[in-house]
XYZ file of C-alpha atoms in Angstrom:
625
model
C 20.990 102.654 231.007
C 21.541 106.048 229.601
C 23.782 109.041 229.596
C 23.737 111.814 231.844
C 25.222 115.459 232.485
C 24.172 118.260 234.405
C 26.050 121.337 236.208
C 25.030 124.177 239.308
C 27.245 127.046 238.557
C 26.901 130.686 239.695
C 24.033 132.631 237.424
C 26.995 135.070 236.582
C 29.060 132.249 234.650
C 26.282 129.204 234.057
C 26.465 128.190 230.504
C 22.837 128.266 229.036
C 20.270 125.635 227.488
C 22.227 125.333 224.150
C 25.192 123.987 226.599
C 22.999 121.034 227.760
C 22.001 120.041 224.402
C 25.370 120.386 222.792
C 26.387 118.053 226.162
C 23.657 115.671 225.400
C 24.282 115.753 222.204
C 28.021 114.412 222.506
C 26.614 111.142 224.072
C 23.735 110.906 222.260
C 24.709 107.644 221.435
C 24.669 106.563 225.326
C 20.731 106.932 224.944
C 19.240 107.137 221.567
C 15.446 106.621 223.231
C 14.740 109.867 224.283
C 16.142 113.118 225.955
C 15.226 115.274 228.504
C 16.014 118.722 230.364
C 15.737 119.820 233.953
C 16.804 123.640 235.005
C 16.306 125.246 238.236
C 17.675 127.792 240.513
C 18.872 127.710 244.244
C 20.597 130.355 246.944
C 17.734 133.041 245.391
C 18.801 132.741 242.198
C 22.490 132.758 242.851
C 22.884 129.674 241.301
C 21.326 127.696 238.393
C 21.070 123.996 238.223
C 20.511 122.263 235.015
C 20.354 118.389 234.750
C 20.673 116.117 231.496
C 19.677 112.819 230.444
C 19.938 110.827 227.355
C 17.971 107.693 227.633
C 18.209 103.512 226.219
C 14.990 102.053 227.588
C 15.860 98.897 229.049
C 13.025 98.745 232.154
C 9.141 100.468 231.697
C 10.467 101.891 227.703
C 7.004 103.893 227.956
C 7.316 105.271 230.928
C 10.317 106.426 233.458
C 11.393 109.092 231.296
C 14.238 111.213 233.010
C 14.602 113.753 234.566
C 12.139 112.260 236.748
C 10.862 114.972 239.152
C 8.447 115.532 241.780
C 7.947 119.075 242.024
C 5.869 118.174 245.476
C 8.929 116.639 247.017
C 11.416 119.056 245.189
C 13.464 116.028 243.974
C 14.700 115.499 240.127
C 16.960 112.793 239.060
C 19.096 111.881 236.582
C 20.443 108.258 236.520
C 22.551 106.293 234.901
C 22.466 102.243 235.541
C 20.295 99.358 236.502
C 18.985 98.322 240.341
C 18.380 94.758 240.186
C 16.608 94.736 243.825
C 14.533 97.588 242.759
C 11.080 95.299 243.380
C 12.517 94.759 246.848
C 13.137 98.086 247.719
C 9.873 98.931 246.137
C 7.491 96.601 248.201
C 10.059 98.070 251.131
C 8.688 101.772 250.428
C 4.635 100.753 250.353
C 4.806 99.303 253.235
C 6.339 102.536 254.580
C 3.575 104.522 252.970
C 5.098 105.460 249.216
C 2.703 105.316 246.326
C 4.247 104.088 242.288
C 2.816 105.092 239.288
C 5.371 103.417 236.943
C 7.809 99.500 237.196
C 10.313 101.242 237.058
C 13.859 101.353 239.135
C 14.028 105.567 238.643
C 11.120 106.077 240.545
C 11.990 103.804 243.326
C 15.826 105.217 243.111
C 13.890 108.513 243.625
C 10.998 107.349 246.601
C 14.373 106.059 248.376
C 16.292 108.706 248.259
C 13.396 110.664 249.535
C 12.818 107.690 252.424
C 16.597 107.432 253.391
C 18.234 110.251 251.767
C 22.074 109.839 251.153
C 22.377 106.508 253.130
C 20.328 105.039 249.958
C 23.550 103.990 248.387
C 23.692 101.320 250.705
C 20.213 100.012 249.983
C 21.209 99.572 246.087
C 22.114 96.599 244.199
C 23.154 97.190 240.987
C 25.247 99.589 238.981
C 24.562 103.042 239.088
C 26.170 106.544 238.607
C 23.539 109.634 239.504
C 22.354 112.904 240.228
C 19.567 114.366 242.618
C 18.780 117.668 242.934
C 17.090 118.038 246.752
C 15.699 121.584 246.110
C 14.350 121.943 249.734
C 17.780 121.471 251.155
C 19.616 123.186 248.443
C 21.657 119.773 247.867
C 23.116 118.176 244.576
C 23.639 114.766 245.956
C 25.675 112.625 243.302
C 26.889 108.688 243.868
C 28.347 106.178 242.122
C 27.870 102.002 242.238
C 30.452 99.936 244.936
C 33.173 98.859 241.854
C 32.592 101.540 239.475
C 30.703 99.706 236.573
C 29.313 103.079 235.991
C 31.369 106.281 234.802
C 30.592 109.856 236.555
C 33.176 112.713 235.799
C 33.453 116.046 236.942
C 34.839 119.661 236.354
C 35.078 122.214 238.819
C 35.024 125.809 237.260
C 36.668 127.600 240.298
C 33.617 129.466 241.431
C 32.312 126.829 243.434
C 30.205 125.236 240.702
C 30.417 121.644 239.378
C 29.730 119.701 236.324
C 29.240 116.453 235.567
C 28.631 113.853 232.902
C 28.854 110.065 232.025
C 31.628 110.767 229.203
C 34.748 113.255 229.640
C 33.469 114.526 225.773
C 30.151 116.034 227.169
C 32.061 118.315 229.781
C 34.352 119.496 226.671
C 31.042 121.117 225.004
C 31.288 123.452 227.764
C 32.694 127.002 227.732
C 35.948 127.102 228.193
C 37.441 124.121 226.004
C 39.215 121.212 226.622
C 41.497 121.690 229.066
C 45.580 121.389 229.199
C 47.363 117.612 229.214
C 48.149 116.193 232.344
C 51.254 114.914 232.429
C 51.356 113.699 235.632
C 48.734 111.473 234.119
C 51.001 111.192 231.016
C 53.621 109.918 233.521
C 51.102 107.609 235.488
C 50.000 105.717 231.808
C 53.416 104.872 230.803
C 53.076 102.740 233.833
C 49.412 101.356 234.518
C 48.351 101.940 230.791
C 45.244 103.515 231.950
C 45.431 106.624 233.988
C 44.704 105.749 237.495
C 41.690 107.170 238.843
C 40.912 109.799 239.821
C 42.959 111.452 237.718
C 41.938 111.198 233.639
C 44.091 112.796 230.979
C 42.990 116.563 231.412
C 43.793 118.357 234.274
C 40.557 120.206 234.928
C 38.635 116.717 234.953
C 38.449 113.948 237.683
C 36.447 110.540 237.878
C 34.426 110.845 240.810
C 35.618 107.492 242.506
C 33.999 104.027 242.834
C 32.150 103.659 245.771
C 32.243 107.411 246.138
C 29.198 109.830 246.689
C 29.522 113.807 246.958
C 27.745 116.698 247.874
C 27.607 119.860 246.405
C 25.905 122.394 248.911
C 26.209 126.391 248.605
C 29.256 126.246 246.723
C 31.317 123.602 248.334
C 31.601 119.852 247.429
C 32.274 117.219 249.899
C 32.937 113.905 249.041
C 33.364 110.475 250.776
C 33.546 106.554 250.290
C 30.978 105.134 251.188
C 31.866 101.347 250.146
C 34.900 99.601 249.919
C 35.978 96.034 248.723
C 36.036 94.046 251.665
C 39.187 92.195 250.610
C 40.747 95.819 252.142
C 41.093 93.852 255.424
C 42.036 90.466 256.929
C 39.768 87.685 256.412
C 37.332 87.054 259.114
C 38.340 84.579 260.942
C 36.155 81.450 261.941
C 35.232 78.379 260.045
C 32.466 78.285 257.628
C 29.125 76.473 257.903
C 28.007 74.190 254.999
C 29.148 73.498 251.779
C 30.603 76.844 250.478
C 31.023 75.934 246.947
C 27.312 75.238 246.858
C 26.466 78.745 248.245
C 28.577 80.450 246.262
C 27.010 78.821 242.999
C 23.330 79.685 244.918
C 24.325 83.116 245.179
C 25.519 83.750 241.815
C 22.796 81.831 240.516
C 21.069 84.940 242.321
C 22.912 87.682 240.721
C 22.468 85.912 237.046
C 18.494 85.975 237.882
C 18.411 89.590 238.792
C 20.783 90.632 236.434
C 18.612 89.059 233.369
C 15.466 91.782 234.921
C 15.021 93.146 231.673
C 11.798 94.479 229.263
C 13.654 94.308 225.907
C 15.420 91.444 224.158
C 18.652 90.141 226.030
C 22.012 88.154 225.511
C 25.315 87.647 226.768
C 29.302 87.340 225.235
C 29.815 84.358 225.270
C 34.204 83.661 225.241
C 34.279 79.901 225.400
C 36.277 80.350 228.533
C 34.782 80.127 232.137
C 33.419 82.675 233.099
C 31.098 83.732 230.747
C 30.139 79.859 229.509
C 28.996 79.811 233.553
C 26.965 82.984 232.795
C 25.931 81.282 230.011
C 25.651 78.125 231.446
C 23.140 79.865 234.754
C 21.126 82.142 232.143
C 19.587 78.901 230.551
C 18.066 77.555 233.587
C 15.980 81.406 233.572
C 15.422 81.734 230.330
C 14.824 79.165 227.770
C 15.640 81.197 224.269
C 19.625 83.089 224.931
C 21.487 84.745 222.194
C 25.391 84.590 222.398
C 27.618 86.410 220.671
C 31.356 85.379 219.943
C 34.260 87.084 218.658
C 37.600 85.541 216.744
C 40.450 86.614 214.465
C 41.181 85.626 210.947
C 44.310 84.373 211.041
C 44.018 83.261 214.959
C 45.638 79.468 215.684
C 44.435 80.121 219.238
C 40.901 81.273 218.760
C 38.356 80.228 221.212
C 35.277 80.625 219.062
C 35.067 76.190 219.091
C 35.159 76.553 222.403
C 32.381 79.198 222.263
C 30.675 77.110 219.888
C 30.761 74.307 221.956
C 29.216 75.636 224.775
C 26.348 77.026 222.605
C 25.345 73.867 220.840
C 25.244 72.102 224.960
C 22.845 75.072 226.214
C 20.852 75.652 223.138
C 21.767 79.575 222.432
C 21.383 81.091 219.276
C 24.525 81.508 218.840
C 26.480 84.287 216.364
C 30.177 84.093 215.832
C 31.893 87.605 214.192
C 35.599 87.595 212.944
C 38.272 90.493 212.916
C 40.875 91.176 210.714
C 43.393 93.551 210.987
C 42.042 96.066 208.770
C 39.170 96.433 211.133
C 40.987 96.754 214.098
C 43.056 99.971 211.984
C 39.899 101.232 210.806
C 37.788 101.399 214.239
C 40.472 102.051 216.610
C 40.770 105.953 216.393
C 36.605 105.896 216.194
C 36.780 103.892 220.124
C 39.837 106.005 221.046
C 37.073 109.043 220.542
C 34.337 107.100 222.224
C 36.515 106.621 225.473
C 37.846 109.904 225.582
C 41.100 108.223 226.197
C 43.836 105.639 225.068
C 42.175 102.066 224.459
C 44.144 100.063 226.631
C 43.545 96.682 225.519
C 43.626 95.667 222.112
C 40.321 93.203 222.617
C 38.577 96.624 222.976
C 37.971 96.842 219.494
C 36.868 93.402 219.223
C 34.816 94.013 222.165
C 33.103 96.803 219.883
C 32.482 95.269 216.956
C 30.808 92.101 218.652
C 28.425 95.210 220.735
C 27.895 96.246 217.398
C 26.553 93.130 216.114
C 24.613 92.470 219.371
C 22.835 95.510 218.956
C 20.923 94.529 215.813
C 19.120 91.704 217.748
C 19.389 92.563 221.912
C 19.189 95.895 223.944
C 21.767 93.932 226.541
C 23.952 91.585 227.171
C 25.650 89.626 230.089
C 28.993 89.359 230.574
C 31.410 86.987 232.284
C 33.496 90.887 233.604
C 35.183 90.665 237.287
C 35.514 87.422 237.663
C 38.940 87.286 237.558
C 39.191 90.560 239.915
C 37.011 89.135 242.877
C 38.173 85.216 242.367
C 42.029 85.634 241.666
C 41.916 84.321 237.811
C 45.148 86.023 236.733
C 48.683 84.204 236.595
C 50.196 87.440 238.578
C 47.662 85.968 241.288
C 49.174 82.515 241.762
C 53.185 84.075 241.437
C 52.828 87.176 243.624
C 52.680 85.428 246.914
C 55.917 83.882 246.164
C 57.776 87.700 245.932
C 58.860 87.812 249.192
C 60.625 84.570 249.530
C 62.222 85.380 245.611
C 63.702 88.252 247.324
C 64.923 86.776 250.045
C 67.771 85.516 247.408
C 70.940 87.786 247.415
C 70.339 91.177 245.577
C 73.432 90.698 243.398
C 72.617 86.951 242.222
C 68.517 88.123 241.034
C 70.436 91.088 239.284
C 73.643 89.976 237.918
C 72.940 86.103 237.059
C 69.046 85.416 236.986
C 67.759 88.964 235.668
C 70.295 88.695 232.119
C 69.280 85.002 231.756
C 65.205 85.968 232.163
C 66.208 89.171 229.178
C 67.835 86.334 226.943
C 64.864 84.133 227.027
C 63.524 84.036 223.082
C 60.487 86.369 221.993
C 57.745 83.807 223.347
C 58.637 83.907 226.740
C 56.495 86.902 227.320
C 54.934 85.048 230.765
C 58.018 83.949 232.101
C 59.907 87.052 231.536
C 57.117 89.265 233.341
C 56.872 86.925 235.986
C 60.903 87.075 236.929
C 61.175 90.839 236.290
C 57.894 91.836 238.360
C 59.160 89.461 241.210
C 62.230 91.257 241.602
C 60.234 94.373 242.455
C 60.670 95.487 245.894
C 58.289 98.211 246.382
C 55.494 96.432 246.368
C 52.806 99.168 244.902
C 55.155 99.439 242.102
C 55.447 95.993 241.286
C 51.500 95.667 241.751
C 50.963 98.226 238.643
C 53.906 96.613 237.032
C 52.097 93.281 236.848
C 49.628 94.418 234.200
C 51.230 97.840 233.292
C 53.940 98.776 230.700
C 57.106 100.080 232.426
C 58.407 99.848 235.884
C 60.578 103.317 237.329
C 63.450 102.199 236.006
C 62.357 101.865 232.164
C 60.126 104.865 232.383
C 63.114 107.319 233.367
C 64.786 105.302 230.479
C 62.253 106.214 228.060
C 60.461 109.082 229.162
C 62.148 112.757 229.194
C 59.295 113.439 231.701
C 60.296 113.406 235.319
C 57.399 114.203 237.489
C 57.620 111.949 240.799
C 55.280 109.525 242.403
C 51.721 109.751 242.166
C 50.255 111.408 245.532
C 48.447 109.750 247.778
C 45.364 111.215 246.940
C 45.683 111.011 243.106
C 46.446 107.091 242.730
C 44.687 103.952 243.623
C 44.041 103.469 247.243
C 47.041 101.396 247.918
C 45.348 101.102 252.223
C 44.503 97.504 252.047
C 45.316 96.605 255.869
C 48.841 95.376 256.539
C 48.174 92.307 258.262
C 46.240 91.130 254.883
C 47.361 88.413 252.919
C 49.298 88.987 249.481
C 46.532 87.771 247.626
C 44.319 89.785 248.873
C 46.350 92.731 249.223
C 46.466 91.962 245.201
C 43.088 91.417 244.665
C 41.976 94.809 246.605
C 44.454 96.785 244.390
C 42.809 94.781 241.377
C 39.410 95.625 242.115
C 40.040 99.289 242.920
C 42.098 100.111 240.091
C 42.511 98.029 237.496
C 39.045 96.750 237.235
C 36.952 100.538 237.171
C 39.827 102.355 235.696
C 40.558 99.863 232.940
C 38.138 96.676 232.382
C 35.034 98.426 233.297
C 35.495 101.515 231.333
C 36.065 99.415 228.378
C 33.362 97.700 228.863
C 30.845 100.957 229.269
C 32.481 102.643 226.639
C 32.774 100.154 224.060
C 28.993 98.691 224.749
C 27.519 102.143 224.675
C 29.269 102.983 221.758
C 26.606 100.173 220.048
C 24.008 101.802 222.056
C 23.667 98.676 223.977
C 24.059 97.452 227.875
C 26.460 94.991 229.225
C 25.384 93.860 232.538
C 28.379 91.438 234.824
C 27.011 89.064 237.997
C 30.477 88.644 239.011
C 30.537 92.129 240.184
C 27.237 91.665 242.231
C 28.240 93.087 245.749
C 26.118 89.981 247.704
C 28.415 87.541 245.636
C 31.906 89.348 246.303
C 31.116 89.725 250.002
C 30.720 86.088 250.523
C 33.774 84.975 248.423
C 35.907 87.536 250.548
C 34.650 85.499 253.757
C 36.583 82.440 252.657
C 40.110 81.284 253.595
C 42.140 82.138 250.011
C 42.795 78.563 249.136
C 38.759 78.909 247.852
C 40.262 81.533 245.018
C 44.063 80.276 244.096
C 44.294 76.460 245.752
C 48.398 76.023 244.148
C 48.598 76.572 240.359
C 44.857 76.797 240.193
C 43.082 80.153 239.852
C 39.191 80.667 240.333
C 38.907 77.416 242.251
C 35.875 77.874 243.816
C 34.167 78.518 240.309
C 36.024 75.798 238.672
C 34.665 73.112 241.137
C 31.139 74.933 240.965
C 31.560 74.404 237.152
C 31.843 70.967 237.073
C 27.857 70.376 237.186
C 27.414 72.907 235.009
C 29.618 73.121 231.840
C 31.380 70.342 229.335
C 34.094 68.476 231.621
C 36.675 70.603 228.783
C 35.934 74.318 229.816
C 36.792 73.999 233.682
C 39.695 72.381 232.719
C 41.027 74.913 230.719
C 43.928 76.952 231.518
C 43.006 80.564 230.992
C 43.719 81.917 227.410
C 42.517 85.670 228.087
C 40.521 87.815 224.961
C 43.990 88.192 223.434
C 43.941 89.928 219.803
C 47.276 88.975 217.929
C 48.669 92.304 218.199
C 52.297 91.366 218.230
C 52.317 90.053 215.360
C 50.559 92.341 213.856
C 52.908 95.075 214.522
C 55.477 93.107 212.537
C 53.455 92.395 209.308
C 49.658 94.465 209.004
C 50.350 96.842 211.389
C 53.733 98.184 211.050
C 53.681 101.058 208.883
C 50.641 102.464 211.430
C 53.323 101.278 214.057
C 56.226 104.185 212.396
C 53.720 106.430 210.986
C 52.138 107.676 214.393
C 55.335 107.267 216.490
C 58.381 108.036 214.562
C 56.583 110.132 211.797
C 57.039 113.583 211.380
C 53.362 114.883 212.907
C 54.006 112.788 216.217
C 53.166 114.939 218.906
C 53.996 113.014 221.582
C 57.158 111.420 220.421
C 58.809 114.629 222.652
C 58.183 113.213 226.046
C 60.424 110.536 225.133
C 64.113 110.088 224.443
C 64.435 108.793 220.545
C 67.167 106.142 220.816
C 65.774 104.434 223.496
C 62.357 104.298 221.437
C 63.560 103.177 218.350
C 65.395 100.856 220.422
C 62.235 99.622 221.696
C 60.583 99.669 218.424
C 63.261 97.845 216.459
C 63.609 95.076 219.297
C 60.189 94.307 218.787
C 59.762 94.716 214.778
C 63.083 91.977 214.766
C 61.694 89.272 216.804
C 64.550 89.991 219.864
C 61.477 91.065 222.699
C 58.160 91.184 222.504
C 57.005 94.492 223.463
C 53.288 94.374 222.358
C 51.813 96.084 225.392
C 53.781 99.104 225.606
C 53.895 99.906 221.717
C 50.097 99.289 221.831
C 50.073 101.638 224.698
C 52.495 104.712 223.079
C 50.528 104.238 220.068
C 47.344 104.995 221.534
C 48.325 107.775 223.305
C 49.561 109.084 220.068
C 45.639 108.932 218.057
C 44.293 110.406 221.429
C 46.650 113.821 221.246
C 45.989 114.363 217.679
C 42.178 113.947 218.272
C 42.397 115.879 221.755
C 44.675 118.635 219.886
C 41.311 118.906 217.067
C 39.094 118.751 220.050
């Protein structure tokens, strides 16, 4: 795990050495185990190539130092990430002739590359975001893992060069400053509350995509997909052989064992809800000494540390439990706002960080319980979407004259119901997809928002291409996994891990394990009101009888309440005060409308006011930037 950056930019305009250390320097925190420096030229010195790497040494700490080169081969690599098959591929490459001086997953990344060149991607199993220079074919060949656990962003400079680094700040240290808003983007985060990949919020930088791998090659960069969740199409069909339940618990068993490869101490968040108490639950039978870390609020009725507590007494862990107030969540949230490089979409974020933070004292990494809910259908949205198309089969003027004033006059604690009826009564159905998690439909964003910028294009939004013919679960779960999870989930869960200058490692996500669970008929994920079904009934010989049982309670930080006692002077400061700078891209009555609805009790607007507020720290930051 580690940070990287690098650039190949015409000699005329290539920034120079002090560039790559300021760069390095911005995410030093990525890899505080070591740096290093590549440079090199290409085209006859028409263009120079310099790669970056910041370094937290999680396999071989006293060896694989990066850039790894071999000047015989004319390969160097920078590499962010972890390949769990990496012994595999290794005993793979002997017998095809390849000699290893170090155990480490760099070298082989680099022996396969030079075995199978760009069709190594395929080969990997694990989470990765890198960069090779091939300096006999003149070739910057850059990739990034199947679902995006890894972060790779780029800048073009308009002279044919590129640069790239794991975090948007690193590509700001170069010449020619931050870049102008996007607001497009702007426009897209009012509605997904993350801005939808592969757009970010400067217009001269991109993500490069999940699943993605480019080419840069005499001035021109080519890019292409080169995986894609396989819930995109139809099911195969066919009965299954055996007892699927007990291969899908075999195979994540699997990805828990490689996962846990690891030469430094190791632990795992532990929730108290099922997915990571499984985690939990598969770790112990690998490892016989697990640390577990939980995370509650002070003044929390629902907290699920017992839960978590629970779970670590049955398996043994030692166990640590932290608790958030408020105040904490004030102090560190323009801190993580500057880690991201972006709004912190979730409130939990900051939780997330401060339990990374304690982690760090004791453990390098940690597993996480991450994706689950993305590849098994663990949401509520998950068991309700199917039933949008017969909802709209009711008249048009009874859902929006009778049933849609009745769903608005439902009290303040409502908030499931109400989302539920409104998002139903979506037609479009890519709208009412980001609507499901996101903060405003059309509608309420040309209410609020002076901006009027259109649609996302086709080639600037999530790939809404999931076949027609596919189910509407799975037509939900590939727009899940392609957007929501890598443009949201996953970047919180780099950014706010690698903030601690620690590692956060999720099985769910293992390719091997998603594969299989796309093979089976849907009732395997959502079986009526029950989500994650498969997992639940795996569960059962695994956890106490109470935590399969459980409906899910989410990492929910008591925000709206918050915003009506702790938090509501931050609340008006930063969005009706005086040095707002962003409180011009919307119209004022209908925010203070919004504002005082929630503040009185009358609707419970949490996500969006967390979401405007947000956007707020990160333009006064960006505008200091």
């Amino acid at each position: 795990m580690c940070g990287i950056a690098g650039w190949i930019a015409a000699s005329g305009s290539a920034p120079d050495r002090s560039a790559m250390q300021s760069m390095l320097a911005a995410i030093a925190h990525r890899g505080p185990d070591g740096e290093g420096i590549h440079a090199a030229e290409a085209g006859g010195g028409r263009w120079q190539l310099c790669l970056g790497h910041r370094r937290l040494a999680i396999i071989d700490p006293e060896g694989a130092r990066q850039p790894m080169c071999d000047e015989a081969a004319g390969l160097a690599l920078v590499f962010n990430g972890e390949i769990y098959n990496f012994r595999e591929l290794r005993g793979q490459l002997e017998r095809l002739g390849h000699r290893f001086q170090l155990d480490s997953d760099t070298e082989v990344l680099l022996r396969a590359y030079q075995q199978w060149g760009e069709r190594v991607v395929h080969r990997l199993r694990g989470m990765f975001a890198f960069a090779l220079w091939d300096a006999a074919r003149e070739r910057l060949f850059l990739a990034r893992d199947r679902f995006g656990e890894k972060p790779l962003f780029l800048r073009e400079d308009g002279h044919g060069g590129v640069a790239f680094a794991s975090e948007i700040k690193a590509l700001l240290r170069l010449p020619g400053g931050g870049g102008e808003v996007d607001l497009g983007a702007v426009w897209d985060y009012l509605a997904y509350r993350y801005v939808p990949g592969p757009r970010t919020l400067l217009a001269r930088v991109r993500k490069l995509r999940p699943g993605t791998a480019a080419v840069w090659e005499n001035g021109q960069l080519r890019e292409w997909r080169w995986w894609t969740s396989p819930d995109r199409l139809p099911r195969a069909r066919g009965p299954r052989d055996g007892d699927a339940v007990a291969a899908f618990l075999t195979k994540l068993d699997e990805a828990v064992q490689l996962q846990m490869v690891s030469d430094v101490p190791f632990g795992a968040f532990l929730s108290g809800g099922l997915d990571s108490s499984t985690i939990v639950a598969l770790m112990t039978r690998h490892c016989g000494a697990v640390r577990t870390f939980s995370v509650g609020f002070s003044d929390d009725d629902a907290s699920e540390l017992p839960f978590a507590a629970m779970v670590a007494r049955r398996f043994g862990t030692h166990h640590q439990e932290i608790v958030v107030s408020p105040r904490d969540i004030v102090d560190a949230l323009p801190r993580l706002i500057a880690f991201r490089d972006a709004p912190v979409c979730e409130p939990s974020d900051v939780a997330i960080h401060l339990m990374a933070r304690e982690a760090s004292r004791s453990v390098k990494m940690v597993l996480t319980g991450e994706g689950s809910d993305e590849v098994l259908g663990g949401y509520p949205k998950h068991v309700v979407e199917p039933l949008a198309r017969r909802y709209q089969m009711l008249p048009r003027l009874l859902r929006r004259r009778l049933l849609a004033p009745l769903v608005r006059a439902l009290p303040f604690g409502f908030r499931r119901v109400k989302t539920a009826m409104v998002n139903l009564d979506i037609e479009d159905w890519r709208e009412r997809y980001v609507r499901w998690f996101g903060a405003l439909n059309r509608r309420e964003r040309e209410r609020l928002s002076v901006l009027r910028l259109g649609a996302v294009a086709a080639e600037d939004g999530p790939p809404f291409d999931a076949d027609a013919e596919n189910t509407p679960l799975r037509k939900l779960l590939y727009f899940d996994q392609t957007s929501w999870l890598p443009d949201n989930l996953l970047e919180r869960g780099d950014r706010m891990t690698m903030a601690a200058s620690i590692e956060a490692r999720v099985p769910f996500l293992d390719h091997v394990l998603a594969e299989f669970v796309s093979t089976l008929p849907d009732e395997y994920r959502v079986r009526g009101m029950a989500t994650k079904w498969i997992l639940r009934r795996a569960a059962r010989e695994l956890l106490p009888d109470a935590i399969p049982r459980r409906r899910k309670v989410g990492f929910r930080v008591p925000v709206n309440r918050w915003f009506q006692t702790e938090l509501r002077g931050f609340l008006l400061d930063h969005l009706r005060g005086g040095d707002s700078l962003t409180r011009g891209y919307y119209d004022p009555a209908a925010l203070d409308r919004i504002i005082a609805e929630h503040l009185e009790g009358r609707q419970n607007h949490e996500k969006l006011l967390w979401s405007l507020l947000n956007l707020e720290i990160w333009h006064r930051q960006h505008a200091h930037a």
